[in-house]
PDB file of C-alpha atoms in Angstrom:
ATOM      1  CA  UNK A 287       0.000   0.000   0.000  1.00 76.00           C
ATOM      2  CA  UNK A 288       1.473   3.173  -1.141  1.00 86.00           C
ATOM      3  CA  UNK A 289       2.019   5.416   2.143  1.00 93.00           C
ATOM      4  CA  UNK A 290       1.168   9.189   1.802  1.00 95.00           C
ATOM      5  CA  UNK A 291       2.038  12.654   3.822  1.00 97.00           C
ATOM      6  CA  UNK A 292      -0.311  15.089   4.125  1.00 97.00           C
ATOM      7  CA  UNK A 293       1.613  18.388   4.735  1.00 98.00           C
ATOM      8  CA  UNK A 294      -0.702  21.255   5.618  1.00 96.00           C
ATOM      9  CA  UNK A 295      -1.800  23.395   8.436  1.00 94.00           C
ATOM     10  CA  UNK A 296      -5.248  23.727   7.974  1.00 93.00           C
ATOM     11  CA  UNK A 297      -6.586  20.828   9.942  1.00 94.00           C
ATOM     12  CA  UNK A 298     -10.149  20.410   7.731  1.00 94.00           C
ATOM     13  CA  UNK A 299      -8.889  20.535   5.111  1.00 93.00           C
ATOM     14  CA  UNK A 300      -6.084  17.608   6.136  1.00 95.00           C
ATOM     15  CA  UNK A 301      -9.101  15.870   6.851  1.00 95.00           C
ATOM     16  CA  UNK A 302     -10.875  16.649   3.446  1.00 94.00           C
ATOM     17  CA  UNK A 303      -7.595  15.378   1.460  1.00 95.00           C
ATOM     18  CA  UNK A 304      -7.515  11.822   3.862  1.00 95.00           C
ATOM     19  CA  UNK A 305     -10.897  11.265   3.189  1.00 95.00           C
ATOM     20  CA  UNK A 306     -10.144  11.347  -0.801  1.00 93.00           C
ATOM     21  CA  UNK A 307      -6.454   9.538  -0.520  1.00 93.00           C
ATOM     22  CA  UNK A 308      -7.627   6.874   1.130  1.00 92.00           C
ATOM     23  CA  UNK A 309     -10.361   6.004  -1.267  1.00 91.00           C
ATOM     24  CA  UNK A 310      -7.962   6.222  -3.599  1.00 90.00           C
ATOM     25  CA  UNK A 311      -4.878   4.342  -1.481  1.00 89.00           C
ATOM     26  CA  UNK A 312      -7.277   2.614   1.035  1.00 87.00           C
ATOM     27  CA  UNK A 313      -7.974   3.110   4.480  1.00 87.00           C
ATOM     28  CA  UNK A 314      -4.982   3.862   6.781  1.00 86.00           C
ATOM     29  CA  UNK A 315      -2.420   5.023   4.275  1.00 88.00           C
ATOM     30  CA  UNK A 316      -2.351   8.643   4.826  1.00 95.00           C
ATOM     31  CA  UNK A 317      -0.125  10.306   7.993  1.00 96.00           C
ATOM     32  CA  UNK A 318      -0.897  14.032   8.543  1.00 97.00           C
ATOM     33  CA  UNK A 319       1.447  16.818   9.632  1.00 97.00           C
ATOM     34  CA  UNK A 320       1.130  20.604   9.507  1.00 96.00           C
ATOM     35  CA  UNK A 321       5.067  22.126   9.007  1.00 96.00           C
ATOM     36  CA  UNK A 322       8.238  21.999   6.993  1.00 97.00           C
ATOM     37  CA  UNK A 323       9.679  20.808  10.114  1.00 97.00           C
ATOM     38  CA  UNK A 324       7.493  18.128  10.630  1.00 97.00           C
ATOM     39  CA  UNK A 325       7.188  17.069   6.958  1.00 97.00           C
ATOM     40  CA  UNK A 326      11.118  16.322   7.413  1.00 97.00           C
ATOM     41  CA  UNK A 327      11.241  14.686  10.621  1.00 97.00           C
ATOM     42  CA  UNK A 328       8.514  12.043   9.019  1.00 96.00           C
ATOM     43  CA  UNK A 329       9.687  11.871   5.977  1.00 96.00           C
ATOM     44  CA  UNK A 330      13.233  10.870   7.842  1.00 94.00           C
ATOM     45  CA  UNK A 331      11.904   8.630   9.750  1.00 94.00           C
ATOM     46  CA  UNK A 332       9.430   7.025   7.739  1.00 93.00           C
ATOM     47  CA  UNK A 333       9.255   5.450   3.845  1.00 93.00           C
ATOM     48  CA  UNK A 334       5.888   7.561   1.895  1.00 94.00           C
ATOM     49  CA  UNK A 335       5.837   6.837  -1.784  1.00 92.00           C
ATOM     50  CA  UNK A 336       3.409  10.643  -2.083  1.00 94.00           C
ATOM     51  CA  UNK A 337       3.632  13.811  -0.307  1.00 97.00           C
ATOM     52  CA  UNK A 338       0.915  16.129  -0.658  1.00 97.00           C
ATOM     53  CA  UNK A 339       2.037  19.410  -0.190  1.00 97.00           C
ATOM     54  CA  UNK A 340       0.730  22.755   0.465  1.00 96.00           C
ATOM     55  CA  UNK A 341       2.540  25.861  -0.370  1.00 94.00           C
ATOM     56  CA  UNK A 342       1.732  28.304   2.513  1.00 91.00           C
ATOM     57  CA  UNK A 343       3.077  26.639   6.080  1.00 94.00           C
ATOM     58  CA  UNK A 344       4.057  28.477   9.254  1.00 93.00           C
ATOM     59  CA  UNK A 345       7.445  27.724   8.883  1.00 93.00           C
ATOM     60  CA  UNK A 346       7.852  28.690   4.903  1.00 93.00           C
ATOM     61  CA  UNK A 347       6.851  27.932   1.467  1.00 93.00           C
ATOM     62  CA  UNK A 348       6.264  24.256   0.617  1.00 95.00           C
ATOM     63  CA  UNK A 349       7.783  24.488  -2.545  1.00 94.00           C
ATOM     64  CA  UNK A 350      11.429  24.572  -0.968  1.00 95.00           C
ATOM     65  CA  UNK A 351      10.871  21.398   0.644  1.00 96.00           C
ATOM     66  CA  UNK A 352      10.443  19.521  -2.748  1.00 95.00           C
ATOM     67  CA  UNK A 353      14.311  19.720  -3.625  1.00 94.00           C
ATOM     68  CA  UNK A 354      14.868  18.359   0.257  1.00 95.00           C
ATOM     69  CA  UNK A 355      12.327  15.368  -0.718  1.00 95.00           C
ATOM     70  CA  UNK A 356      14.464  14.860  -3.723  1.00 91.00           C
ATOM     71  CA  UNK A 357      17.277  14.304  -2.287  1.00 92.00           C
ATOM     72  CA  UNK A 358      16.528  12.827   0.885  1.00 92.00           C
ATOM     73  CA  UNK A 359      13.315  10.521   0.607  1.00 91.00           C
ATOM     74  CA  UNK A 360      13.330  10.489  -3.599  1.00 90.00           C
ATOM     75  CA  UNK A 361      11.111   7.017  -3.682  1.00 90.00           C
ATOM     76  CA  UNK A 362       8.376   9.976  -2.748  1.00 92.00           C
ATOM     77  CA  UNK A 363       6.411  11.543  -5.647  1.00 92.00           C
ATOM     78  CA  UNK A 364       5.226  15.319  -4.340  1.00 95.00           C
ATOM     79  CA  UNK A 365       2.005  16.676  -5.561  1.00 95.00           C
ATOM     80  CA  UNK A 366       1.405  20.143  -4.528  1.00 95.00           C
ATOM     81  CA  UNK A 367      -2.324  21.008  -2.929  1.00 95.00           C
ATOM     82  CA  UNK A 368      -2.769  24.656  -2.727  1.00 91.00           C
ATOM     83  CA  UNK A 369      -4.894  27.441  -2.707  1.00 87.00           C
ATOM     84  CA  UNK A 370      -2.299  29.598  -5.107  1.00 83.00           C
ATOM     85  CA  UNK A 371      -2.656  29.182  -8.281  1.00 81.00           C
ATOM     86  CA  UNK A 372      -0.384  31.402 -10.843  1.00 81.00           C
ATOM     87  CA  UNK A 373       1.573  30.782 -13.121  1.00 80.00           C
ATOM     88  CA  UNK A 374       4.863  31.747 -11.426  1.00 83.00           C
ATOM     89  CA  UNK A 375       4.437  29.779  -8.367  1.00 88.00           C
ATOM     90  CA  UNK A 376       3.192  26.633 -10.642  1.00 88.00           C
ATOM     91  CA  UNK A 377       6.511  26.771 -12.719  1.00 86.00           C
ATOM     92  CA  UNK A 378       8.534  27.456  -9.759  1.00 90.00           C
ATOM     93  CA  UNK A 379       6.673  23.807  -7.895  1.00 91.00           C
ATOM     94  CA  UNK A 380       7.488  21.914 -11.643  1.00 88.00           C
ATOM     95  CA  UNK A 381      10.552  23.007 -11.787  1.00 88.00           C
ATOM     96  CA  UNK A 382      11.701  22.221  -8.519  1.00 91.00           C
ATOM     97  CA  UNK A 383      10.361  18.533  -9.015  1.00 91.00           C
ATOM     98  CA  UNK A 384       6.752  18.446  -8.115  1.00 92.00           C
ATOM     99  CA  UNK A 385       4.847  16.049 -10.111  1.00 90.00           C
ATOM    100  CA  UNK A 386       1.613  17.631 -10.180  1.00 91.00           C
ATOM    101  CA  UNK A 387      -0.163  20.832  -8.796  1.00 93.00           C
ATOM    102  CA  UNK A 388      -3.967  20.690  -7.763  1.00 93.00           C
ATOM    103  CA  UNK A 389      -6.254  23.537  -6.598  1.00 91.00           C
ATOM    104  CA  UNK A 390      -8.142  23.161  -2.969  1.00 89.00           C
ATOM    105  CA  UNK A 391     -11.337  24.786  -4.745  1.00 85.00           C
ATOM    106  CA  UNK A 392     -11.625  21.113  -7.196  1.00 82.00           C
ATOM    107  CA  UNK A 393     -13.922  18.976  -6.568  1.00 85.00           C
ATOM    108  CA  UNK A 394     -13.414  16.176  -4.666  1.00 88.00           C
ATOM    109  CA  UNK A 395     -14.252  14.073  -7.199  1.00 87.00           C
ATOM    110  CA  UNK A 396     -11.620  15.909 -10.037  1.00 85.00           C
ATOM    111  CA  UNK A 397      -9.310  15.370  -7.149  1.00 90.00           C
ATOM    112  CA  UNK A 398      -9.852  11.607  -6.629  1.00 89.00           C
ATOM    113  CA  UNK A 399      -9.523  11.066 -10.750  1.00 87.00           C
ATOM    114  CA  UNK A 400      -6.061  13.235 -10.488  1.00 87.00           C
ATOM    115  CA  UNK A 401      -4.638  10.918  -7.309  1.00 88.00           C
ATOM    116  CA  UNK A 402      -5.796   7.987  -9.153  1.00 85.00           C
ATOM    117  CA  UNK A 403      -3.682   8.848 -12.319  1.00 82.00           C
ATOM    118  CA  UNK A 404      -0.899   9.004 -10.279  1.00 81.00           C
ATOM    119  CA  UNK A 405      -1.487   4.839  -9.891  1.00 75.00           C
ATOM    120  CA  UNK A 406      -1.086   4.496 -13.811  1.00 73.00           C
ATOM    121  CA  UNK A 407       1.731   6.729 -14.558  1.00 75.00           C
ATOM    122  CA  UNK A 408      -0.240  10.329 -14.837  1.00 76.00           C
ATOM    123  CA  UNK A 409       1.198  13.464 -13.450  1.00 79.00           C
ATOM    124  CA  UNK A 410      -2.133  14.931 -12.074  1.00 86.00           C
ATOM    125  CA  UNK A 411      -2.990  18.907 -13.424  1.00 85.00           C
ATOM    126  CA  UNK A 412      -6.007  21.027 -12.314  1.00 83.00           C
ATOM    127  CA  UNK A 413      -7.373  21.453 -15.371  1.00 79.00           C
ATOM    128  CA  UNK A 414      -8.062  25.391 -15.160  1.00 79.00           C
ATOM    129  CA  UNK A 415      -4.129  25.411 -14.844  1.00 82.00           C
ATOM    130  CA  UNK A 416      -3.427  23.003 -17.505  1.00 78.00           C
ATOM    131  CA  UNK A 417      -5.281  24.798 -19.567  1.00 78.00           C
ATOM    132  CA  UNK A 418      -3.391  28.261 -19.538  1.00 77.00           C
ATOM    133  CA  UNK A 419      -0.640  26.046 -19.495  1.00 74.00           C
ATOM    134  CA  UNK A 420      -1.797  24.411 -23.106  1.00 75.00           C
ATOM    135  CA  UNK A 421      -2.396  28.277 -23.968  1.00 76.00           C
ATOM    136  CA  UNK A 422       1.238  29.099 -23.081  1.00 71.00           C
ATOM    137  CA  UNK A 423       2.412  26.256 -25.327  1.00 69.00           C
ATOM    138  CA  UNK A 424       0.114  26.788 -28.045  1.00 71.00           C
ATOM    139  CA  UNK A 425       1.442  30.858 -27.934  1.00 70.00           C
ATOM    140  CA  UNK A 426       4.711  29.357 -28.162  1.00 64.00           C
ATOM    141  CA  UNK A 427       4.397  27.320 -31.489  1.00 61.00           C
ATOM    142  CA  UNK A 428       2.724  30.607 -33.137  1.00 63.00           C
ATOM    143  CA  UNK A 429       6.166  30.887 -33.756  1.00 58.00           C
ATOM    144  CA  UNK A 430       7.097  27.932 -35.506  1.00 53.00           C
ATOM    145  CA  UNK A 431       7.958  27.370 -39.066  1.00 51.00           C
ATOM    146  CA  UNK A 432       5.243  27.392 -40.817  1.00 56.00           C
ATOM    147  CA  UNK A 433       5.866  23.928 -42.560  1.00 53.00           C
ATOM    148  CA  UNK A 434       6.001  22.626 -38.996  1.00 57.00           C
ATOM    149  CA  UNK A 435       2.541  24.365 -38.340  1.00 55.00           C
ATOM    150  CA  UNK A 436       1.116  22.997 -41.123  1.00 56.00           C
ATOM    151  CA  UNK A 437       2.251  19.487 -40.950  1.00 54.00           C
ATOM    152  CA  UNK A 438       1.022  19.412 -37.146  1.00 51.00           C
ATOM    153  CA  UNK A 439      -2.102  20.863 -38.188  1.00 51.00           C
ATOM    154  CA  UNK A 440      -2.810  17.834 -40.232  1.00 51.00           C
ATOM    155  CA  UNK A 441      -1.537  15.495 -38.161  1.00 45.00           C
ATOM    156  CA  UNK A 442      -4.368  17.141 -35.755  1.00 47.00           C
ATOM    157  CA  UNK A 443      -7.241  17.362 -38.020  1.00 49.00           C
ATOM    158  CA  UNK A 444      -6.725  13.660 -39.133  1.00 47.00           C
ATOM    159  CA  UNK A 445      -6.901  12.619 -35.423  1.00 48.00           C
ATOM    160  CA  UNK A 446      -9.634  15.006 -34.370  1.00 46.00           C
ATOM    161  CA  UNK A 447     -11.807  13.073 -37.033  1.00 44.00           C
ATOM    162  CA  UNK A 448     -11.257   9.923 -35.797  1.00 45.00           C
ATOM    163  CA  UNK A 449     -11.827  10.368 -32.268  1.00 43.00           C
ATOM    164  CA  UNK A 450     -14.483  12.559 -33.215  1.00 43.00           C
ATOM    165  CA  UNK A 451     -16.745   9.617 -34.655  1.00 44.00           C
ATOM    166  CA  UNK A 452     -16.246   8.044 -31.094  1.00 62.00           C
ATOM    167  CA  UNK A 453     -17.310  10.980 -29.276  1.00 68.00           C
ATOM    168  CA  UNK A 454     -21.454  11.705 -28.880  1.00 76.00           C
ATOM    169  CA  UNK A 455     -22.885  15.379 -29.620  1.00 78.00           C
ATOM    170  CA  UNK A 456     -23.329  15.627 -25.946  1.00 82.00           C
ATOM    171  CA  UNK A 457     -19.872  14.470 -24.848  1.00 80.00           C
ATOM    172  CA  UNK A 458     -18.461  16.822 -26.975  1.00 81.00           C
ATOM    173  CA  UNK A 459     -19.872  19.631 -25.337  1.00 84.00           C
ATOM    174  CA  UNK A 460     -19.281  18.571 -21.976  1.00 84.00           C
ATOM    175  CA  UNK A 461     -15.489  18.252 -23.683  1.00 81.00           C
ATOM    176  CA  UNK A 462     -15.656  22.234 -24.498  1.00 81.00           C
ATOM    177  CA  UNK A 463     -16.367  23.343 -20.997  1.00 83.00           C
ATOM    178  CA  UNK A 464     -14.250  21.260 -19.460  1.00 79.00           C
ATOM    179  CA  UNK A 465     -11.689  23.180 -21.442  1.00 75.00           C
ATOM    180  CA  UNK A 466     -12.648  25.969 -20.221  1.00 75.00           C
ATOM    181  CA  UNK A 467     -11.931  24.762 -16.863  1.00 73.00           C
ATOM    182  CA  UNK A 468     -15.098  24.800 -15.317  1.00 77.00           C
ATOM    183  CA  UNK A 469     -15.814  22.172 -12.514  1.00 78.00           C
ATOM    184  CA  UNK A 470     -18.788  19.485 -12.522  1.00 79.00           C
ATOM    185  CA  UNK A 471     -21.165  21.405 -10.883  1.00 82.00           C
ATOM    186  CA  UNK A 472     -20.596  24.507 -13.239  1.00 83.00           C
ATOM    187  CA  UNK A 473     -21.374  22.366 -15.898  1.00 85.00           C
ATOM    188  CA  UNK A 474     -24.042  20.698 -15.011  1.00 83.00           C
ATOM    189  CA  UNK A 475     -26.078  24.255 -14.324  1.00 86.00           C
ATOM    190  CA  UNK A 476     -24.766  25.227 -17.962  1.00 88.00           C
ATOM    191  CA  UNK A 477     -26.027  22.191 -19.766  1.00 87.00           C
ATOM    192  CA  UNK A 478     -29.066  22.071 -17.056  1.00 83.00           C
ATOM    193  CA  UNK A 479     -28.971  18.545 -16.158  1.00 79.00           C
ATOM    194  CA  UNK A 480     -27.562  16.791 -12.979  1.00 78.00           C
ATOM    195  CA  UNK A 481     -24.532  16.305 -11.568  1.00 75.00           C
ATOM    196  CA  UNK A 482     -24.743  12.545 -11.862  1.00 73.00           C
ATOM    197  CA  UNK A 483     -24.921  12.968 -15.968  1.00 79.00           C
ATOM    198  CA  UNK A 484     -22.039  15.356 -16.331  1.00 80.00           C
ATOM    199  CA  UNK A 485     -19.681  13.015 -14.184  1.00 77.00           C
ATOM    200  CA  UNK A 486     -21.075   9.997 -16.805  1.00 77.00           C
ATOM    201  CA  UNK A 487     -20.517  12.093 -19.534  1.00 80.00           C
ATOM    202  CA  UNK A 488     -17.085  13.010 -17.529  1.00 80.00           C
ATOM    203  CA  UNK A 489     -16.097   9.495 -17.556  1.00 78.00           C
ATOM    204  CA  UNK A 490     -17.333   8.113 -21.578  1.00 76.00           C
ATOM    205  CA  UNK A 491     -14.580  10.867 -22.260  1.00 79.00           C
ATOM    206  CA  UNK A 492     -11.869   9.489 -20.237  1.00 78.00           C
ATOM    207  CA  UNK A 493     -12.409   5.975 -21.361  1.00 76.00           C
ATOM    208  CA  UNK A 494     -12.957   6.910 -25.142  1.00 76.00           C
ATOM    209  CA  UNK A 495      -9.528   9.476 -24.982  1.00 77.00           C
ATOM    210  CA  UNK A 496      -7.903   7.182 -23.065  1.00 76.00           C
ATOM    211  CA  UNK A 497      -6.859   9.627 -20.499  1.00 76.00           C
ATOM    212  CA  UNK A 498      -7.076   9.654 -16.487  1.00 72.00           C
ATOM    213  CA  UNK A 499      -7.969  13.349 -15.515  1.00 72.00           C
ATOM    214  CA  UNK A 500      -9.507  16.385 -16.756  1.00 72.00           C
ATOM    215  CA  UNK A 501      -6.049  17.952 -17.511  1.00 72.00           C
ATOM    216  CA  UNK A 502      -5.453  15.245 -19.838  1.00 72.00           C
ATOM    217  CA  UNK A 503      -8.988  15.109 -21.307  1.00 75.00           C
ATOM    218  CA  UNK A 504      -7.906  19.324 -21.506  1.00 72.00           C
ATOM    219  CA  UNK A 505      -4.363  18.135 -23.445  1.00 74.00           C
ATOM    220  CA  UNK A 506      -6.019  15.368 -25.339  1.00 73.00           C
ATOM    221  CA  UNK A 507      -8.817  17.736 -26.791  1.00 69.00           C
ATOM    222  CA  UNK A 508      -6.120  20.432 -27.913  1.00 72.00           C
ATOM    223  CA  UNK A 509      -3.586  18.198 -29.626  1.00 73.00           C
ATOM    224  CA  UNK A 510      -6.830  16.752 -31.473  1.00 71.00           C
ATOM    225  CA  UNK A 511      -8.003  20.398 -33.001  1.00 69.00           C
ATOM    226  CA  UNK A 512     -11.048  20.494 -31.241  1.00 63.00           C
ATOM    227  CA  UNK A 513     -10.155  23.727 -29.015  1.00 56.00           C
ATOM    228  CA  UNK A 514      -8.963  25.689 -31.862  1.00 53.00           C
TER     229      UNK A 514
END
């Protein structure tokens, strides 16, 4: 059973993120501590194979603990959990080794679908942030040859139609707002149906992209054309 470290100070919410680990992990797998200090006394002490992180701690930013867990307990994937969300302090978590960065305001259930990802290989991405992060890259290649542009763009199209013919009307809807990083619950109200539908809906598109989260469904959906 993988082990996991909860490092954050806010004591609900510690008990928000154990309650979605361990229905991810299973029951018992989650140890909860609310400093830097703390985090590296455990983490010394004790083997976690995740650490889920928060950036703002009484004792300093999060983020300069990921080198430490590098270094000293490197068997342990970090995942940052935070209320901050910009672009700066995203890069500055990836950079420093983090292997994913989730928002506190996702629903529990986007957050359960990103930890599970995790089990198969995926490096889990709030999808509001993947998305200005598939923005960023797509502002980037503006600048490409235009050859290059052009042979991508028909390496998309060609792919967009065949996954297209798997996809229903209604999917592909859900699809669009998803990339435009709204949550369950904002879509549902949108498309005025329940909850229940839009996480159905939510998971057709998983299976039929082959993808894990709603980042990826985000990254799928781009490199396919259908966000253009």
């Amino acid at each position: 059973m993988t082990r996991i470290l909860i490092v954050d100070d806010d004591f609900q919410l510690q008990q928000r993120l154990e309650c979605i680990a361990e229905r991810v992990y299973g029951h018992g797998a989650c140890t909860m501590v609310g400093s830097l200090a703390q985090a590296r006394a455990m983490l010394a002490r004790e083997d976690f194979g995740l650490v889920l992180l928060d950036v703002g701690l009484p004792d300093g930013s999060g983020i300069s603990l990921v080198p430490w867990i590098r270094e000293h307990a490197p068997q342990a994937d970090v995942v940052i959990v935070s209320s901050l969300g910009d672009d700066a302090i995203v890069l500055q978590a990836i950079r420093a080794g983090a292997v994913g960065y989730l928002l506190k305001n996702g629903e529990d259930m986007e957050l359960e679908l990103s930890l599970g990802s995790m089990q198969r290989g995926g490096a889990p991405i709030d999808p509001v942030i993947a998305r200005r992060i598939l923005l960023q890259i797509n502002a980037a290649g503006d600048a490409a040859a235009p050859a290059q542009r052009a042979g991508a763009a028909a390496v998309a199209a060609a792919g967009a139609k065949e996954q297209k013919e798997k996809l229903t009307e209604r999917e592909l809807e859900v699809l669009r707002l998803v990339a435009q990083g709204l949550g369950n619950r904002e879509i549902s109200e949108s498309l005025e149906v329940s909850i229940n539908t839009i996480e159905f809906h939510a998971k057709n598109i998983f299976r039929k992209l082959e993808v894990r989260t709603r980042g990826g469904a985000v990254h799928s959906a781009t490199q396919q054309g259908w966000l253009g």
